[in-house]
Amino acid sequence: MNKPKIGILLSGCGVYDGAEIQESVLSLLVADNFGYDVVCIGIDDVQHHVVNHITGEDQNESRNMMVEAARIARGSITNIKDVFPKDIDALVIPGGFGNAKNLTDWAFNGSKGEIRDDVKLLLVNMVNVGKPIVALCVSPVVVAKALQDSGIQVSMTIGSDTEISPYKIEQFNEGLMDSGVRTHSKTIREVQVDPIHKIISAPCYMMEASIGEVYQNIKLAFTELDKMMKD
């Protein structure tokens, strides 16, 4: 029996300018624990900027998203232009500011911003053929931008304002609702499942959480994904 193949879309390498490394690696680990095959997906283009992860300051240099993502993938990375829904059974998008700076420009323009055409194409096609998407941390904004104005209203979470978060959850919720999303408040111990559109979202590091709590949150998301793929 063939193993399910999971695509993991990486927006670079590093929480402040690319993919959140811990969420990305934990996704790879959990996928392996579930017995899935994985293909890491990157984008052959320059990322928005490079951030010094010690100081938080911009660096005067340029980096390629796919080259950076290959650090997480141990060199095994596939260009998004070569990935189609027929190639994978589900798509996982770890968090990180790269989702809001490289895949979209949500960090600068919110719900009125843009999304890369290649990212939008993959996500829209996944939804159209009924294959699941797992959106971790801030990545619901990527799904929201992909489906904005499509008439498809998905249910997602980006966290909860009832527990401690390093981010302004309420503002994110407002932007998601402006994009046509039905938002739900979920803690680090919960995930949101949209069974109609086959989208699972988990707060992860949108909440103040330990790496162990994030691991459990991702594991819970994959548990729901496993059920979804078996239905």
JSON list of C-alpha atoms in Angstrom, two decimals:
[
{"chain": "A", "resi": 1, "resn": "MET", "atom": "CA", "xyz": [0.00, 0.00, 0.00]},
{"chain": "A", "resi": 2, "resn": "ASN", "atom": "CA", "xyz": [1.36, 3.40, -0.98]},
{"chain": "A", "resi": 3, "resn": "LYS", "atom": "CA", "xyz": [2.08, 5.85, 1.80]},
{"chain": "A", "resi": 4, "resn": "PRO", "atom": "CA", "xyz": [0.24, 9.18, 1.71]},
{"chain": "A", "resi": 5, "resn": "LYS", "atom": "CA", "xyz": [2.49, 11.92, 0.36]},
{"chain": "A", "resi": 6, "resn": "ILE", "atom": "CA", "xyz": [2.42, 15.24, 2.19]},
{"chain": "A", "resi": 7, "resn": "GLY", "atom": "CA", "xyz": [3.69, 18.48, 0.70]},
{"chain": "A", "resi": 8, "resn": "ILE", "atom": "CA", "xyz": [5.26, 20.92, 3.15]},
{"chain": "A", "resi": 9, "resn": "LEU", "atom": "CA", "xyz": [5.41, 24.46, 1.77]},
{"chain": "A", "resi": 10, "resn": "LEU", "atom": "CA", "xyz": [8.39, 26.42, 3.12]},
{"chain": "A", "resi": 11, "resn": "SER", "atom": "CA", "xyz": [8.65, 30.20, 2.73]},
{"chain": "A", "resi": 12, "resn": "GLY", "atom": "CA", "xyz": [12.36, 30.30, 3.57]},
{"chain": "A", "resi": 13, "resn": "CYS", "atom": "CA", "xyz": [14.26, 29.51, 6.76]},
{"chain": "A", "resi": 14, "resn": "GLY", "atom": "CA", "xyz": [13.78, 31.51, 9.94]},
{"chain": "A", "resi": 15, "resn": "VAL", "atom": "CA", "xyz": [10.77, 32.78, 11.86]},
{"chain": "A", "resi": 16, "resn": "TYR", "atom": "CA", "xyz": [11.26, 36.49, 11.09]},
{"chain": "A", "resi": 17, "resn": "ASP", "atom": "CA", "xyz": [11.87, 36.27, 7.34]},
{"chain": "A", "resi": 18, "resn": "GLY", "atom": "CA", "xyz": [10.93, 32.75, 6.26]},
{"chain": "A", "resi": 19, "resn": "ALA", "atom": "CA", "xyz": [9.42, 29.52, 7.56]},
{"chain": "A", "resi": 20, "resn": "GLU", "atom": "CA", "xyz": [9.29, 28.93, 11.32]},
{"chain": "A", "resi": 21, "resn": "ILE", "atom": "CA", "xyz": [12.02, 26.32, 11.72]},
{"chain": "A", "resi": 22, "resn": "GLN", "atom": "CA", "xyz": [10.65, 24.48, 14.75]},
{"chain": "A", "resi": 23, "resn": "GLU", "atom": "CA", "xyz": [7.16, 24.20, 13.27]},
{"chain": "A", "resi": 24, "resn": "SER", "atom": "CA", "xyz": [8.68, 23.01, 9.99]},
{"chain": "A", "resi": 25, "resn": "VAL", "atom": "CA", "xyz": [10.90, 20.36, 11.58]},
{"chain": "A", "resi": 26, "resn": "LEU", "atom": "CA", "xyz": [8.13, 19.21, 13.92]},
{"chain": "A", "resi": 27, "resn": "SER", "atom": "CA", "xyz": [5.83, 18.85, 10.91]},
{"chain": "A", "resi": 28, "resn": "LEU", "atom": "CA", "xyz": [8.46, 16.66, 9.23]},
{"chain": "A", "resi": 29, "resn": "LEU", "atom": "CA", "xyz": [8.81, 14.61, 12.41]},
{"chain": "A", "resi": 30, "resn": "VAL", "atom": "CA", "xyz": [5.08, 14.15, 12.94]},
{"chain": "A", "resi": 31, "resn": "ALA", "atom": "CA", "xyz": [4.57, 13.27, 9.26]},
{"chain": "A", "resi": 32, "resn": "ASP", "atom": "CA", "xyz": [7.27, 10.61, 9.59]},
{"chain": "A", "resi": 33, "resn": "ASN", "atom": "CA", "xyz": [5.67, 9.28, 12.79]},
{"chain": "A", "resi": 34, "resn": "PHE", "atom": "CA", "xyz": [2.39, 8.89, 10.91]},
{"chain": "A", "resi": 35, "resn": "GLY", "atom": "CA", "xyz": [4.18, 6.94, 8.18]},
{"chain": "A", "resi": 36, "resn": "TYR", "atom": "CA", "xyz": [3.78, 9.58, 5.46]},
{"chain": "A", "resi": 37, "resn": "ASP", "atom": "CA", "xyz": [6.16, 10.37, 2.65]},
{"chain": "A", "resi": 38, "resn": "VAL", "atom": "CA", "xyz": [7.05, 14.05, 2.47]},
{"chain": "A", "resi": 39, "resn": "VAL", "atom": "CA", "xyz": [8.02, 16.44, -0.28]},
{"chain": "A", "resi": 40, "resn": "CYS", "atom": "CA", "xyz": [9.35, 19.82, 0.82]},
{"chain": "A", "resi": 41, "resn": "ILE", "atom": "CA", "xyz": [8.26, 22.61, -1.51]},
{"chain": "A", "resi": 42, "resn": "GLY", "atom": "CA", "xyz": [10.17, 25.85, -2.07]},
{"chain": "A", "resi": 43, "resn": "ILE", "atom": "CA", "xyz": [9.97, 28.95, -4.25]},
{"chain": "A", "resi": 44, "resn": "ASP", "atom": "CA", "xyz": [12.87, 29.93, -6.49]},
{"chain": "A", "resi": 45, "resn": "ASP", "atom": "CA", "xyz": [12.74, 33.66, -5.86]},
{"chain": "A", "resi": 46, "resn": "VAL", "atom": "CA", "xyz": [14.26, 36.31, -3.62]},
{"chain": "A", "resi": 47, "resn": "GLN", "atom": "CA", "xyz": [12.67, 36.68, -0.19]},
{"chain": "A", "resi": 48, "resn": "HIS", "atom": "CA", "xyz": [11.36, 40.06, 0.93]},
{"chain": "A", "resi": 49, "resn": "HIS", "atom": "CA", "xyz": [14.33, 40.79, 3.20]},
{"chain": "A", "resi": 50, "resn": "VAL", "atom": "CA", "xyz": [16.84, 39.14, 5.52]},
{"chain": "A", "resi": 51, "resn": "VAL", "atom": "CA", "xyz": [16.49, 39.62, 9.29]},
{"chain": "A", "resi": 52, "resn": "ASN", "atom": "CA", "xyz": [19.20, 39.21, 11.91]},
{"chain": "A", "resi": 53, "resn": "HIS", "atom": "CA", "xyz": [17.47, 36.81, 14.29]},
{"chain": "A", "resi": 54, "resn": "ILE", "atom": "CA", "xyz": [19.50, 38.09, 17.26]},
{"chain": "A", "resi": 55, "resn": "THR", "atom": "CA", "xyz": [18.84, 41.81, 16.88]},
{"chain": "A", "resi": 56, "resn": "GLY", "atom": "CA", "xyz": [15.69, 41.78, 14.74]},
{"chain": "A", "resi": 57, "resn": "GLU", "atom": "CA", "xyz": [17.33, 44.23, 12.34]},
{"chain": "A", "resi": 58, "resn": "ASP", "atom": "CA", "xyz": [17.34, 44.04, 8.55]},
{"chain": "A", "resi": 59, "resn": "GLN", "atom": "CA", "xyz": [20.55, 42.79, 6.95]},
{"chain": "A", "resi": 60, "resn": "ASN", "atom": "CA", "xyz": [22.00, 44.34, 3.83]},
{"chain": "A", "resi": 61, "resn": "GLU", "atom": "CA", "xyz": [21.88, 41.13, 1.80]},
{"chain": "A", "resi": 62, "resn": "SER", "atom": "CA", "xyz": [19.61, 39.08, -0.41]},
{"chain": "A", "resi": 63, "resn": "ARG", "atom": "CA", "xyz": [18.60, 35.43, -0.05]},
{"chain": "A", "resi": 64, "resn": "ASN", "atom": "CA", "xyz": [16.66, 32.97, -2.18]},
{"chain": "A", "resi": 65, "resn": "MET", "atom": "CA", "xyz": [13.61, 31.34, -0.56]},
{"chain": "A", "resi": 66, "resn": "MET", "atom": "CA", "xyz": [14.23, 27.93, -2.08]},
{"chain": "A", "resi": 67, "resn": "VAL", "atom": "CA", "xyz": [17.92, 27.90, -1.18]},
{"chain": "A", "resi": 68, "resn": "GLU", "atom": "CA", "xyz": [17.05, 28.87, 2.38]},
{"chain": "A", "resi": 69, "resn": "ALA", "atom": "CA", "xyz": [14.23, 26.32, 2.65]},
{"chain": "A", "resi": 70, "resn": "ALA", "atom": "CA", "xyz": [16.63, 23.62, 1.48]},
{"chain": "A", "resi": 71, "resn": "ARG", "atom": "CA", "xyz": [18.46, 24.08, 4.81]},
{"chain": "A", "resi": 72, "resn": "ILE", "atom": "CA", "xyz": [15.38, 22.69, 6.58]},
{"chain": "A", "resi": 73, "resn": "ALA", "atom": "CA", "xyz": [14.82, 20.01, 3.94]},
{"chain": "A", "resi": 74, "resn": "ARG", "atom": "CA", "xyz": [18.47, 18.83, 4.09]},
{"chain": "A", "resi": 75, "resn": "GLY", "atom": "CA", "xyz": [18.79, 19.69, 0.42]},
{"chain": "A", "resi": 76, "resn": "SER", "atom": "CA", "xyz": [15.76, 17.74, -0.78]},
{"chain": "A", "resi": 77, "resn": "ILE", "atom": "CA", "xyz": [13.51, 20.52, -2.06]},
{"chain": "A", "resi": 78, "resn": "THR", "atom": "CA", "xyz": [11.09, 20.73, -5.00]},
{"chain": "A", "resi": 79, "resn": "ASN", "atom": "CA", "xyz": [10.17, 23.90, -6.86]},
{"chain": "A", "resi": 80, "resn": "ILE", "atom": "CA", "xyz": [6.52, 24.85, -6.35]},
{"chain": "A", "resi": 81, "resn": "LYS", "atom": "CA", "xyz": [6.18, 25.12, -10.13]},
{"chain": "A", "resi": 82, "resn": "ASP", "atom": "CA", "xyz": [6.80, 21.36, -10.34]},
{"chain": "A", "resi": 83, "resn": "VAL", "atom": "CA", "xyz": [4.18, 20.38, -7.75]},
{"chain": "A", "resi": 84, "resn": "PHE", "atom": "CA", "xyz": [0.55, 19.68, -8.64]},
{"chain": "A", "resi": 85, "resn": "PRO", "atom": "CA", "xyz": [-2.36, 18.35, -6.57]},
{"chain": "A", "resi": 86, "resn": "LYS", "atom": "CA", "xyz": [-2.04, 14.96, -8.28]},
{"chain": "A", "resi": 87, "resn": "ASP", "atom": "CA", "xyz": [1.45, 14.67, -6.78]},
{"chain": "A", "resi": 88, "resn": "ILE", "atom": "CA", "xyz": [0.45, 15.03, -3.12]},
{"chain": "A", "resi": 89, "resn": "ASP", "atom": "CA", "xyz": [-2.36, 13.88, -0.85]},
{"chain": "A", "resi": 90, "resn": "ALA", "atom": "CA", "xyz": [-2.29, 16.94, 1.42]},
{"chain": "A", "resi": 91, "resn": "LEU", "atom": "CA", "xyz": [-0.43, 20.21, 1.87]},
{"chain": "A", "resi": 92, "resn": "VAL", "atom": "CA", "xyz": [1.00, 21.52, 5.15]},
{"chain": "A", "resi": 93, "resn": "ILE", "atom": "CA", "xyz": [2.05, 25.15, 5.57]},
{"chain": "A", "resi": 94, "resn": "PRO", "atom": "CA", "xyz": [4.19, 25.85, 8.66]},
{"chain": "A", "resi": 95, "resn": "GLY", "atom": "CA", "xyz": [4.14, 29.36, 10.09]},
{"chain": "A", "resi": 96, "resn": "GLY", "atom": "CA", "xyz": [6.78, 32.07, 10.08]},
{"chain": "A", "resi": 97, "resn": "PHE", "atom": "CA", "xyz": [6.79, 35.66, 8.89]},
{"chain": "A", "resi": 98, "resn": "GLY", "atom": "CA", "xyz": [7.77, 34.44, 5.43]},
{"chain": "A", "resi": 99, "resn": "ASN", "atom": "CA", "xyz": [4.10, 33.58, 4.93]},
{"chain": "A", "resi": 100, "resn": "ALA", "atom": "CA", "xyz": [3.19, 37.22, 5.48]},
{"chain": "A", "resi": 101, "resn": "LYS", "atom": "CA", "xyz": [6.23, 38.69, 3.70]},
{"chain": "A", "resi": 102, "resn": "ASN", "atom": "CA", "xyz": [7.22, 36.26, 0.95]},
{"chain": "A", "resi": 103, "resn": "LEU", "atom": "CA", "xyz": [4.16, 34.17, 0.07]},
{"chain": "A", "resi": 104, "resn": "THR", "atom": "CA", "xyz": [1.86, 37.15, 0.62]},
{"chain": "A", "resi": 105, "resn": "ASP", "atom": "CA", "xyz": [2.39, 40.76, 1.67]},
{"chain": "A", "resi": 106, "resn": "TRP", "atom": "CA", "xyz": [-0.06, 40.50, 4.58]},
{"chain": "A", "resi": 107, "resn": "ALA", "atom": "CA", "xyz": [2.57, 41.90, 6.97]},
{"chain": "A", "resi": 108, "resn": "PHE", "atom": "CA", "xyz": [2.43, 45.21, 5.10]},
{"chain": "A", "resi": 109, "resn": "ASN", "atom": "CA", "xyz": [-1.06, 45.39, 3.61]},
{"chain": "A", "resi": 110, "resn": "GLY", "atom": "CA", "xyz": [-3.19, 42.94, 5.57]},
{"chain": "A", "resi": 111, "resn": "SER", "atom": "CA", "xyz": [-6.30, 41.59, 3.86]},
{"chain": "A", "resi": 112, "resn": "LYS", "atom": "CA", "xyz": [-5.93, 44.19, 1.10]},
{"chain": "A", "resi": 113, "resn": "GLY", "atom": "CA", "xyz": [-2.57, 42.76, 0.07]},
{"chain": "A", "resi": 114, "resn": "GLU", "atom": "CA", "xyz": [-1.52, 40.29, -2.59]},
{"chain": "A", "resi": 115, "resn": "ILE", "atom": "CA", "xyz": [-0.51, 36.63, -2.77]},
{"chain": "A", "resi": 116, "resn": "ARG", "atom": "CA", "xyz": [2.02, 35.08, -5.13]},
{"chain": "A", "resi": 117, "resn": "ASP", "atom": "CA", "xyz": [0.36, 33.59, -8.19]},
{"chain": "A", "resi": 118, "resn": "ASP", "atom": "CA", "xyz": [2.18, 30.25, -7.87]},
{"chain": "A", "resi": 119, "resn": "VAL", "atom": "CA", "xyz": [1.14, 29.86, -4.22]},
{"chain": "A", "resi": 120, "resn": "LYS", "atom": "CA", "xyz": [-2.45, 30.82, -4.97]},
{"chain": "A", "resi": 121, "resn": "LEU", "atom": "CA", "xyz": [-2.62, 28.37, -7.87]},
{"chain": "A", "resi": 122, "resn": "LEU", "atom": "CA", "xyz": [-1.46, 25.42, -5.76]},
{"chain": "A", "resi": 123, "resn": "LEU", "atom": "CA", "xyz": [-3.80, 26.20, -2.86]},
{"chain": "A", "resi": 124, "resn": "VAL", "atom": "CA", "xyz": [-6.85, 26.87, -5.03]},
{"chain": "A", "resi": 125, "resn": "ASN", "atom": "CA", "xyz": [-6.26, 23.68, -7.00]},
{"chain": "A", "resi": 126, "resn": "MET", "atom": "CA", "xyz": [-5.89, 21.67, -3.79]},
{"chain": "A", "resi": 127, "resn": "VAL", "atom": "CA", "xyz": [-9.24, 22.99, -2.56]},
{"chain": "A", "resi": 128, "resn": "ASN", "atom": "CA", "xyz": [-10.89, 22.43, -5.94]},
{"chain": "A", "resi": 129, "resn": "VAL", "atom": "CA", "xyz": [-9.92, 18.76, -6.05]},
{"chain": "A", "resi": 130, "resn": "GLY", "atom": "CA", "xyz": [-10.82, 18.21, -2.39]},
{"chain": "A", "resi": 131, "resn": "LYS", "atom": "CA", "xyz": [-7.35, 17.56, -0.99]},
{"chain": "A", "resi": 132, "resn": "PRO", "atom": "CA", "xyz": [-6.66, 18.71, 2.59]},
{"chain": "A", "resi": 133, "resn": "ILE", "atom": "CA", "xyz": [-4.60, 21.72, 3.65]},
{"chain": "A", "resi": 134, "resn": "VAL", "atom": "CA", "xyz": [-3.09, 22.10, 7.14]},
{"chain": "A", "resi": 135, "resn": "ALA", "atom": "CA", "xyz": [-2.42, 25.75, 8.02]},
{"chain": "A", "resi": 136, "resn": "LEU", "atom": "CA", "xyz": [-0.16, 26.20, 11.04]},
{"chain": "A", "resi": 137, "resn": "CYS", "atom": "CA", "xyz": [0.42, 29.38, 13.04]},
{"chain": "A", "resi": 138, "resn": "VAL", "atom": "CA", "xyz": [0.05, 32.48, 10.82]},
{"chain": "A", "resi": 139, "resn": "SER", "atom": "CA", "xyz": [-0.43, 30.52, 7.58]},
{"chain": "A", "resi": 140, "resn": "PRO", "atom": "CA", "xyz": [-4.24, 30.86, 7.60]},
{"chain": "A", "resi": 141, "resn": "VAL", "atom": "CA", "xyz": [-3.54, 34.29, 6.08]},
{"chain": "A", "resi": 142, "resn": "VAL", "atom": "CA", "xyz": [-2.06, 32.52, 3.04]},
{"chain": "A", "resi": 143, "resn": "VAL", "atom": "CA", "xyz": [-5.14, 30.33, 2.66]},
{"chain": "A", "resi": 144, "resn": "ALA", "atom": "CA", "xyz": [-7.37, 33.38, 3.14]},
{"chain": "A", "resi": 145, "resn": "LYS", "atom": "CA", "xyz": [-5.61, 35.34, 0.39]},
{"chain": "A", "resi": 146, "resn": "ALA", "atom": "CA", "xyz": [-5.71, 32.35, -1.97]},
{"chain": "A", "resi": 147, "resn": "LEU", "atom": "CA", "xyz": [-9.48, 31.98, -1.59]},
{"chain": "A", "resi": 148, "resn": "GLN", "atom": "CA", "xyz": [-10.42, 35.63, -1.21]},
{"chain": "A", "resi": 149, "resn": "ASP", "atom": "CA", "xyz": [-13.26, 36.67, -3.56]},
{"chain": "A", "resi": 150, "resn": "SER", "atom": "CA", "xyz": [-13.74, 33.05, -4.63]},
{"chain": "A", "resi": 151, "resn": "GLY", "atom": "CA", "xyz": [-17.09, 32.67, -2.89]},
{"chain": "A", "resi": 152, "resn": "ILE", "atom": "CA", "xyz": [-15.60, 29.91, -0.74]},
{"chain": "A", "resi": 153, "resn": "GLN", "atom": "CA", "xyz": [-15.92, 30.70, 2.96]},
{"chain": "A", "resi": 154, "resn": "VAL", "atom": "CA", "xyz": [-13.62, 28.55, 5.05]},
{"chain": "A", "resi": 155, "resn": "SER", "atom": "CA", "xyz": [-13.49, 28.16, 8.83]},
{"chain": "A", "resi": 156, "resn": "MET", "atom": "CA", "xyz": [-10.04, 28.66, 10.40]},
{"chain": "A", "resi": 157, "resn": "THR", "atom": "CA", "xyz": [-8.32, 29.68, 13.59]},
{"chain": "A", "resi": 158, "resn": "ILE", "atom": "CA", "xyz": [-5.26, 31.84, 14.10]},
{"chain": "A", "resi": 159, "resn": "GLY", "atom": "CA", "xyz": [-5.34, 31.53, 17.89]},
{"chain": "A", "resi": 160, "resn": "SER", "atom": "CA", "xyz": [-7.20, 32.86, 20.89]},
{"chain": "A", "resi": 161, "resn": "ASP", "atom": "CA", "xyz": [-7.33, 36.24, 22.62]},
{"chain": "A", "resi": 162, "resn": "THR", "atom": "CA", "xyz": [-8.36, 34.56, 25.88]},
{"chain": "A", "resi": 163, "resn": "GLU", "atom": "CA", "xyz": [-4.81, 33.32, 26.52]},
{"chain": "A", "resi": 164, "resn": "ILE", "atom": "CA", "xyz": [-1.39, 34.96, 26.18]},
{"chain": "A", "resi": 165, "resn": "SER", "atom": "CA", "xyz": [-0.16, 35.62, 22.65]},
{"chain": "A", "resi": 166, "resn": "PRO", "atom": "CA", "xyz": [2.83, 37.61, 21.38]},
{"chain": "A", "resi": 167, "resn": "TYR", "atom": "CA", "xyz": [0.60, 38.90, 18.57]},
{"chain": "A", "resi": 168, "resn": "LYS", "atom": "CA", "xyz": [-2.63, 40.85, 18.22]},
{"chain": "A", "resi": 169, "resn": "ILE", "atom": "CA", "xyz": [-5.01, 37.98, 17.58]},
{"chain": "A", "resi": 170, "resn": "GLU", "atom": "CA", "xyz": [-8.05, 40.26, 17.34]},
{"chain": "A", "resi": 171, "resn": "GLN", "atom": "CA", "xyz": [-6.47, 42.27, 14.51]},
{"chain": "A", "resi": 172, "resn": "PHE", "atom": "CA", "xyz": [-5.58, 39.08, 12.64]},
{"chain": "A", "resi": 173, "resn": "ASN", "atom": "CA", "xyz": [-9.15, 37.87, 13.06]},
{"chain": "A", "resi": 174, "resn": "GLU", "atom": "CA", "xyz": [-10.48, 41.14, 11.65]},
{"chain": "A", "resi": 175, "resn": "GLY", "atom": "CA", "xyz": [-8.25, 40.79, 8.60]},
{"chain": "A", "resi": 176, "resn": "LEU", "atom": "CA", "xyz": [-9.25, 37.18, 8.08]},
{"chain": "A", "resi": 177, "resn": "MET", "atom": "CA", "xyz": [-12.93, 38.07, 8.33]},
{"chain": "A", "resi": 178, "resn": "ASP", "atom": "CA", "xyz": [-12.39, 40.88, 5.81]},
{"chain": "A", "resi": 179, "resn": "SER", "atom": "CA", "xyz": [-10.97, 38.19, 3.51]},
{"chain": "A", "resi": 180, "resn": "GLY", "atom": "CA", "xyz": [-14.11, 36.10, 3.85]},
{"chain": "A", "resi": 181, "resn": "VAL", "atom": "CA", "xyz": [-12.97, 33.65, 6.53]},
{"chain": "A", "resi": 182, "resn": "ARG", "atom": "CA", "xyz": [-15.17, 32.44, 9.39]},
{"chain": "A", "resi": 183, "resn": "THR", "atom": "CA", "xyz": [-12.79, 32.67, 12.36]},
{"chain": "A", "resi": 184, "resn": "HIS", "atom": "CA", "xyz": [-12.77, 30.55, 15.51]},
{"chain": "A", "resi": 185, "resn": "SER", "atom": "CA", "xyz": [-10.94, 31.05, 18.79]},
{"chain": "A", "resi": 186, "resn": "LYS", "atom": "CA", "xyz": [-8.67, 28.11, 19.57]},
{"chain": "A", "resi": 187, "resn": "THR", "atom": "CA", "xyz": [-5.94, 27.69, 22.18]},
{"chain": "A", "resi": 188, "resn": "ILE", "atom": "CA", "xyz": [-2.61, 25.92, 21.80]},
{"chain": "A", "resi": 189, "resn": "ARG", "atom": "CA", "xyz": [-4.40, 22.76, 22.92]},
{"chain": "A", "resi": 190, "resn": "GLU", "atom": "CA", "xyz": [-6.94, 22.90, 20.09]},
{"chain": "A", "resi": 191, "resn": "VAL", "atom": "CA", "xyz": [-7.25, 22.91, 16.31]},
{"chain": "A", "resi": 192, "resn": "GLN", "atom": "CA", "xyz": [-10.00, 24.05, 13.96]},
{"chain": "A", "resi": 193, "resn": "VAL", "atom": "CA", "xyz": [-11.34, 21.59, 11.39]},
{"chain": "A", "resi": 194, "resn": "ASP", "atom": "CA", "xyz": [-13.33, 22.66, 8.34]},
{"chain": "A", "resi": 195, "resn": "PRO", "atom": "CA", "xyz": [-14.64, 19.30, 7.09]},
{"chain": "A", "resi": 196, "resn": "ILE", "atom": "CA", "xyz": [-16.42, 20.80, 4.09]},
{"chain": "A", "resi": 197, "resn": "HIS", "atom": "CA", "xyz": [-13.35, 22.43, 2.55]},
{"chain": "A", "resi": 198, "resn": "LYS", "atom": "CA", "xyz": [-10.88, 20.03, 4.20]},
{"chain": "A", "resi": 199, "resn": "ILE", "atom": "CA", "xyz": [-8.82, 22.70, 5.92]},
{"chain": "A", "resi": 200, "resn": "ILE", "atom": "CA", "xyz": [-7.25, 22.20, 9.35]},
{"chain": "A", "resi": 201, "resn": "SER", "atom": "CA", "xyz": [-5.70, 25.10, 11.22]},
{"chain": "A", "resi": 202, "resn": "ALA", "atom": "CA", "xyz": [-3.65, 25.14, 14.44]},
{"chain": "A", "resi": 203, "resn": "PRO", "atom": "CA", "xyz": [-2.41, 28.18, 16.43]},
{"chain": "A", "resi": 204, "resn": "CYS", "atom": "CA", "xyz": [1.10, 26.87, 17.25]},
{"chain": "A", "resi": 205, "resn": "TYR", "atom": "CA", "xyz": [3.45, 29.80, 17.95]},
{"chain": "A", "resi": 206, "resn": "MET", "atom": "CA", "xyz": [0.72, 32.39, 17.43]},
{"chain": "A", "resi": 207, "resn": "MET", "atom": "CA", "xyz": [0.18, 31.63, 21.11]},
{"chain": "A", "resi": 208, "resn": "GLU", "atom": "CA", "xyz": [2.75, 31.90, 23.91]},
{"chain": "A", "resi": 209, "resn": "ALA", "atom": "CA", "xyz": [3.78, 28.24, 23.94]},
{"chain": "A", "resi": 210, "resn": "SER", "atom": "CA", "xyz": [6.66, 25.88, 24.60]},
{"chain": "A", "resi": 211, "resn": "ILE", "atom": "CA", "xyz": [8.11, 23.72, 21.84]},
{"chain": "A", "resi": 212, "resn": "GLY", "atom": "CA", "xyz": [6.48, 20.72, 23.51]},
{"chain": "A", "resi": 213, "resn": "GLU", "atom": "CA", "xyz": [3.06, 22.38, 23.36]},
{"chain": "A", "resi": 214, "resn": "VAL", "atom": "CA", "xyz": [3.61, 23.27, 19.70]},
{"chain": "A", "resi": 215, "resn": "TYR", "atom": "CA", "xyz": [4.59, 19.66, 18.99]},
{"chain": "A", "resi": 216, "resn": "GLN", "atom": "CA", "xyz": [1.35, 18.44, 20.56]},
{"chain": "A", "resi": 217, "resn": "ASN", "atom": "CA", "xyz": [-0.64, 21.04, 18.62]},
{"chain": "A", "resi": 218, "resn": "ILE", "atom": "CA", "xyz": [0.90, 19.92, 15.32]},
{"chain": "A", "resi": 219, "resn": "LYS", "atom": "CA", "xyz": [0.36, 16.27, 16.28]},
{"chain": "A", "resi": 220, "resn": "LEU", "atom": "CA", "xyz": [-3.32, 17.04, 16.92]},
{"chain": "A", "resi": 221, "resn": "ALA", "atom": "CA", "xyz": [-3.59, 18.73, 13.51]},
{"chain": "A", "resi": 222, "resn": "PHE", "atom": "CA", "xyz": [-2.03, 15.69, 11.83]},
{"chain": "A", "resi": 223, "resn": "THR", "atom": "CA", "xyz": [-4.37, 13.37, 13.73]},
{"chain": "A", "resi": 224, "resn": "GLU", "atom": "CA", "xyz": [-7.29, 15.25, 12.20]},
{"chain": "A", "resi": 225, "resn": "LEU", "atom": "CA", "xyz": [-5.57, 15.17, 8.80]},
{"chain": "A", "resi": 226, "resn": "ASP", "atom": "CA", "xyz": [-5.13, 11.41, 9.05]},
{"chain": "A", "resi": 227, "resn": "LYS", "atom": "CA", "xyz": [-8.85, 10.97, 9.75]},
{"chain": "A", "resi": 228, "resn": "MET", "atom": "CA", "xyz": [-9.68, 13.26, 6.86]},
{"chain": "A", "resi": 229, "resn": "MET", "atom": "CA", "xyz": [-7.54, 11.37, 4.37]},
{"chain": "A", "resi": 230, "resn": "LYS", "atom": "CA", "xyz": [-9.04, 8.04, 5.47]},
{"chain": "A", "resi": 231, "resn": "ASP", "atom": "CA", "xyz": [-12.67, 9.20, 5.15]}
]
